[in-house]
Amino acid sequence: RGVVLILVVSCVILNNNKVLMVQEGKNHIYGLWNFPSGRLENNERIVNAVAREVEEETGYKVTISGLTGIYNFFSETNTQVIMFNFIGEVVGGDLKYNNEEIINVKWLSINEISELKDNELRNCRLIRNIINDLKDKCIVPLDIINDLI
């Protein structure tokens, strides 16, 4: 049996010291707060995937400026996930989301995110790690990604 890995992209969208968070609407993660994120599709460039996911989940078009890191963890279904988390900024579009996948979208300060309880976050350890990387200004330039597709 081969190793099952899921490749995911995620984006911290910043505006006036606030972060855009989405509230999940799917089954076992219903009501949990998360950054806009989703799976990388076949033959898709990593940076294109994050822009697509943000637009699908929020309606916003974003420009991507850097990467907070690459995170390796197990999902709530015990599947290994490798996630590329980016920093982005809204450059167009209007807020709109599909109520089946996302039930709410809010701009929250880093303090407001830090004050959310662990059981209100999709993956509390991961989200808190990313927020700490953001506070520490651990941003990696995009040119570290050599997307050869």
PDB file of C-alpha atoms in Angstrom:
ATOM      1  CA  ARG A   1       0.000   0.000   0.000  1.00  0.00           C
ATOM      2  CA  GLY A   2       1.398   3.380  -1.047  1.00  0.00           C
ATOM      3  CA  VAL A   3       1.656   6.513   1.023  1.00  0.00           C
ATOM      4  CA  VAL A   4      -1.342   8.803   0.720  1.00  0.00           C
ATOM      5  CA  LEU A   5      -0.459  12.482   0.816  1.00  0.00           C
ATOM      6  CA  ILE A   6      -2.723  15.417   0.210  1.00  0.00           C
ATOM      7  CA  LEU A   7      -1.227  18.634  -1.130  1.00  0.00           C
ATOM      8  CA  VAL A   8      -3.064  21.728   0.056  1.00  0.00           C
ATOM      9  CA  VAL A   9      -2.676  25.464  -0.477  1.00  0.00           C
ATOM     10  CA  SER A  10      -3.834  28.050   2.024  1.00  0.00           C
ATOM     11  CA  CYS A  11      -3.736  31.840   2.168  1.00  0.00           C
ATOM     12  CA  VAL A  12      -3.528  34.438   4.910  1.00  0.00           C
ATOM     13  CA  ILE A  13      -5.165  37.462   3.277  1.00  0.00           C
ATOM     14  CA  LEU A  14      -4.155  40.685   4.985  1.00  0.00           C
ATOM     15  CA  ASN A  15      -5.900  44.066   4.959  1.00  0.00           C
ATOM     16  CA  ASN A  16      -5.410  46.860   7.543  1.00  0.00           C
ATOM     17  CA  ASN A  17      -3.896  44.446  10.097  1.00  0.00           C
ATOM     18  CA  LYS A  18      -6.839  42.048   9.732  1.00  0.00           C
ATOM     19  CA  VAL A  19      -6.918  38.524   8.322  1.00  0.00           C
ATOM     20  CA  LEU A  20      -9.741  37.104   6.198  1.00  0.00           C
ATOM     21  CA  MET A  21     -11.088  33.943   7.819  1.00  0.00           C
ATOM     22  CA  VAL A  22     -13.706  31.554   6.442  1.00  0.00           C
ATOM     23  CA  GLN A  23     -16.117  29.470   8.480  1.00  0.00           C
ATOM     24  CA  GLU A  24     -16.353  25.951   7.072  1.00  0.00           C
ATOM     25  CA  GLY A  25     -19.732  24.545   6.039  1.00  0.00           C
ATOM     26  CA  LYS A  26     -18.848  20.925   5.292  1.00  0.00           C
ATOM     27  CA  ASN A  27     -19.831  17.916   7.463  1.00  0.00           C
ATOM     28  CA  HIS A  28     -17.228  17.129  10.138  1.00  0.00           C
ATOM     29  CA  ILE A  29     -15.665  20.630  10.001  1.00  0.00           C
ATOM     30  CA  TYR A  30     -18.938  22.570  10.062  1.00  0.00           C
ATOM     31  CA  GLY A  31     -18.625  25.935  11.818  1.00  0.00           C
ATOM     32  CA  LEU A  32     -14.844  25.833  12.228  1.00  0.00           C
ATOM     33  CA  TRP A  33     -12.748  28.875  11.261  1.00  0.00           C
ATOM     34  CA  ASN A  34      -9.933  28.492   8.764  1.00  0.00           C
ATOM     35  CA  PHE A  35      -7.891  30.382   6.197  1.00  0.00           C
ATOM     36  CA  PRO A  36      -9.189  30.027   2.619  1.00  0.00           C
ATOM     37  CA  SER A  37      -7.645  26.766   1.452  1.00  0.00           C
ATOM     38  CA  GLY A  38      -8.041  23.683  -0.675  1.00  0.00           C
ATOM     39  CA  ARG A  39      -6.379  20.884  -2.568  1.00  0.00           C
ATOM     40  CA  LEU A  40      -3.949  21.309  -5.392  1.00  0.00           C
ATOM     41  CA  GLU A  41      -5.499  19.989  -8.627  1.00  0.00           C
ATOM     42  CA  ASN A  42      -3.671  17.805 -11.145  1.00  0.00           C
ATOM     43  CA  ASN A  43      -1.240  19.738 -13.357  1.00  0.00           C
ATOM     44  CA  GLU A  44      -1.881  22.980 -11.460  1.00  0.00           C
ATOM     45  CA  ARG A  45       0.793  25.488 -10.500  1.00  0.00           C
ATOM     46  CA  ILE A  46       0.980  26.003  -6.734  1.00  0.00           C
ATOM     47  CA  VAL A  47       0.517  29.804  -6.815  1.00  0.00           C
ATOM     48  CA  ASN A  48      -2.362  29.471  -9.308  1.00  0.00           C
ATOM     49  CA  ALA A  49      -4.010  26.961  -6.968  1.00  0.00           C
ATOM     50  CA  VAL A  50      -3.994  29.336  -4.007  1.00  0.00           C
ATOM     51  CA  ALA A  51      -5.458  32.199  -6.090  1.00  0.00           C
ATOM     52  CA  ARG A  52      -8.170  29.837  -7.402  1.00  0.00           C
ATOM     53  CA  GLU A  53      -9.068  28.540  -3.935  1.00  0.00           C
ATOM     54  CA  VAL A  54      -9.316  32.053  -2.466  1.00  0.00           C
ATOM     55  CA  GLU A  55     -11.593  33.149  -5.297  1.00  0.00           C
ATOM     56  CA  GLU A  56     -13.756  30.005  -5.036  1.00  0.00           C
ATOM     57  CA  GLU A  57     -14.192  30.411  -1.264  1.00  0.00           C
ATOM     58  CA  THR A  58     -14.480  34.203  -0.975  1.00  0.00           C
ATOM     59  CA  GLY A  59     -15.088  35.748  -4.401  1.00  0.00           C
ATOM     60  CA  TYR A  60     -11.931  37.848  -4.038  1.00  0.00           C
ATOM     61  CA  LYS A  61      -9.060  37.994  -6.510  1.00  0.00           C
ATOM     62  CA  VAL A  62      -5.731  38.108  -4.700  1.00  0.00           C
ATOM     63  CA  THR A  63      -2.121  38.819  -5.412  1.00  0.00           C
ATOM     64  CA  ILE A  64       0.302  36.516  -3.624  1.00  0.00           C
ATOM     65  CA  SER A  65       3.373  38.129  -2.065  1.00  0.00           C
ATOM     66  CA  GLY A  66       5.103  35.389  -0.089  1.00  0.00           C
ATOM     67  CA  LEU A  67       4.946  32.138   1.794  1.00  0.00           C
ATOM     68  CA  THR A  68       4.774  31.715   5.589  1.00  0.00           C
ATOM     69  CA  GLY A  69       5.907  28.136   5.233  1.00  0.00           C
ATOM     70  CA  ILE A  70       5.271  24.568   4.251  1.00  0.00           C
ATOM     71  CA  TYR A  71       3.451  22.630   6.967  1.00  0.00           C
ATOM     72  CA  ASN A  72       3.367  18.846   7.310  1.00  0.00           C
ATOM     73  CA  PHE A  73       0.582  17.505   9.543  1.00  0.00           C
ATOM     74  CA  PHE A  74      -2.202  14.950   9.911  1.00  0.00           C
ATOM     75  CA  SER A  75      -5.761  16.013   9.127  1.00  0.00           C
ATOM     76  CA  GLU A  76      -8.770  15.296  11.311  1.00  0.00           C
ATOM     77  CA  THR A  77      -9.223  12.114   9.222  1.00  0.00           C
ATOM     78  CA  ASN A  78      -5.613  11.069   9.991  1.00  0.00           C
ATOM     79  CA  THR A  79      -4.379  11.676   6.437  1.00  0.00           C
ATOM     80  CA  GLN A  80      -0.963  13.233   5.989  1.00  0.00           C
ATOM     81  CA  VAL A  81      -1.229  16.739   4.536  1.00  0.00           C
ATOM     82  CA  ILE A  82       1.513  18.940   3.145  1.00  0.00           C
ATOM     83  CA  MET A  83       0.271  22.521   3.022  1.00  0.00           C
ATOM     84  CA  PHE A  84       1.810  25.557   1.372  1.00  0.00           C
ATOM     85  CA  ASN A  85       0.585  28.655   3.212  1.00  0.00           C
ATOM     86  CA  PHE A  86       0.821  31.961   1.380  1.00  0.00           C
ATOM     87  CA  ILE A  87       0.354  35.639   2.181  1.00  0.00           C
ATOM     88  CA  GLY A  88      -2.026  37.517  -0.098  1.00  0.00           C
ATOM     89  CA  GLU A  89      -3.839  40.770  -0.608  1.00  0.00           C
ATOM     90  CA  VAL A  90      -7.219  41.459  -2.239  1.00  0.00           C
ATOM     91  CA  VAL A  91      -6.879  43.156  -5.637  1.00  0.00           C
ATOM     92  CA  GLY A  92     -10.412  42.679  -6.986  1.00  0.00           C
ATOM     93  CA  GLY A  93     -13.660  40.786  -6.886  1.00  0.00           C
ATOM     94  CA  ASP A  94     -16.568  41.021  -4.465  1.00  0.00           C
ATOM     95  CA  LEU A  95     -17.239  38.978  -1.357  1.00  0.00           C
ATOM     96  CA  LYS A  96     -19.391  35.983  -2.263  1.00  0.00           C
ATOM     97  CA  TYR A  97     -19.346  32.399  -1.107  1.00  0.00           C
ATOM     98  CA  ASN A  98     -21.238  29.141  -1.491  1.00  0.00           C
ATOM     99  CA  ASN A  99     -23.214  28.516   1.714  1.00  0.00           C
ATOM    100  CA  GLU A 100     -22.714  24.757   1.424  1.00  0.00           C
ATOM    101  CA  GLU A 101     -18.922  25.012   1.534  1.00  0.00           C
ATOM    102  CA  ILE A 102     -18.451  28.275   3.484  1.00  0.00           C
ATOM    103  CA  ILE A 103     -21.074  29.632   5.901  1.00  0.00           C
ATOM    104  CA  ASN A 104     -19.390  32.893   6.908  1.00  0.00           C
ATOM    105  CA  VAL A 105     -16.409  35.088   6.049  1.00  0.00           C
ATOM    106  CA  LYS A 106     -14.955  37.675   8.453  1.00  0.00           C
ATOM    107  CA  TRP A 107     -12.005  40.012   8.760  1.00  0.00           C
ATOM    108  CA  LEU A 108     -10.420  39.307  12.162  1.00  0.00           C
ATOM    109  CA  SER A 109      -7.425  40.848  13.889  1.00  0.00           C
ATOM    110  CA  ILE A 110      -4.578  38.556  14.893  1.00  0.00           C
ATOM    111  CA  ASN A 111      -5.672  39.066  18.520  1.00  0.00           C
ATOM    112  CA  GLU A 112      -9.251  38.042  17.676  1.00  0.00           C
ATOM    113  CA  ILE A 113      -7.950  34.878  15.979  1.00  0.00           C
ATOM    114  CA  SER A 114      -5.694  34.176  18.982  1.00  0.00           C
ATOM    115  CA  GLU A 115      -8.725  34.507  21.282  1.00  0.00           C
ATOM    116  CA  LEU A 116     -10.748  31.874  19.393  1.00  0.00           C
ATOM    117  CA  LYS A 117     -10.985  28.620  21.318  1.00  0.00           C
ATOM    118  CA  ASP A 118      -9.159  25.574  19.954  1.00  0.00           C
ATOM    119  CA  ASN A 119     -12.494  23.880  19.188  1.00  0.00           C
ATOM    120  CA  GLU A 120     -13.527  26.872  17.021  1.00  0.00           C
ATOM    121  CA  LEU A 121     -10.572  26.422  14.632  1.00  0.00           C
ATOM    122  CA  ARG A 122     -10.282  23.779  11.923  1.00  0.00           C
ATOM    123  CA  ASN A 123      -6.761  22.824  12.966  1.00  0.00           C
ATOM    124  CA  CYS A 124      -5.870  24.907  16.008  1.00  0.00           C
ATOM    125  CA  ARG A 125      -2.227  23.854  16.205  1.00  0.00           C
ATOM    126  CA  LEU A 126      -1.644  24.638  12.518  1.00  0.00           C
ATOM    127  CA  ILE A 127      -3.523  27.966  12.556  1.00  0.00           C
ATOM    128  CA  ARG A 128      -1.749  29.115  15.729  1.00  0.00           C
ATOM    129  CA  ASN A 129       1.594  28.123  14.201  1.00  0.00           C
ATOM    130  CA  ILE A 130       0.855  30.180  11.064  1.00  0.00           C
ATOM    131  CA  ILE A 131      -0.285  33.165  13.167  1.00  0.00           C
ATOM    132  CA  ASN A 132       2.981  32.968  15.141  1.00  0.00           C
ATOM    133  CA  ASP A 133       4.958  32.847  11.886  1.00  0.00           C
ATOM    134  CA  LEU A 134       3.024  35.929  10.763  1.00  0.00           C
ATOM    135  CA  LYS A 135       3.741  37.764  14.039  1.00  0.00           C
ATOM    136  CA  ASP A 136       7.426  36.850  13.734  1.00  0.00           C
ATOM    137  CA  LYS A 137       7.353  38.104  10.131  1.00  0.00           C
ATOM    138  CA  CYS A 138       8.562  34.737   8.853  1.00  0.00           C
ATOM    139  CA  ILE A 139       7.759  35.395   5.209  1.00  0.00           C
ATOM    140  CA  VAL A 140       9.630  33.554   2.469  1.00  0.00           C
ATOM    141  CA  PRO A 141       9.841  35.079  -1.045  1.00  0.00           C
ATOM    142  CA  LEU A 142       7.832  33.356  -3.782  1.00  0.00           C
ATOM    143  CA  ASP A 143      10.933  32.668  -5.849  1.00  0.00           C
ATOM    144  CA  ILE A 144      11.679  29.746  -3.540  1.00  0.00           C
ATOM    145  CA  ILE A 145       8.960  27.860  -5.444  1.00  0.00           C
ATOM    146  CA  ASN A 146      10.307  26.361  -8.659  1.00  0.00           C
ATOM    147  CA  ASP A 147       7.057  25.359 -10.319  1.00  0.00           C
ATOM    148  CA  LEU A 148       8.121  23.427 -13.407  1.00  0.00           C
ATOM    149  CA  ILE A 149       4.624  22.624 -14.651  1.00  0.00           C
TER     150      ILE A 149
END
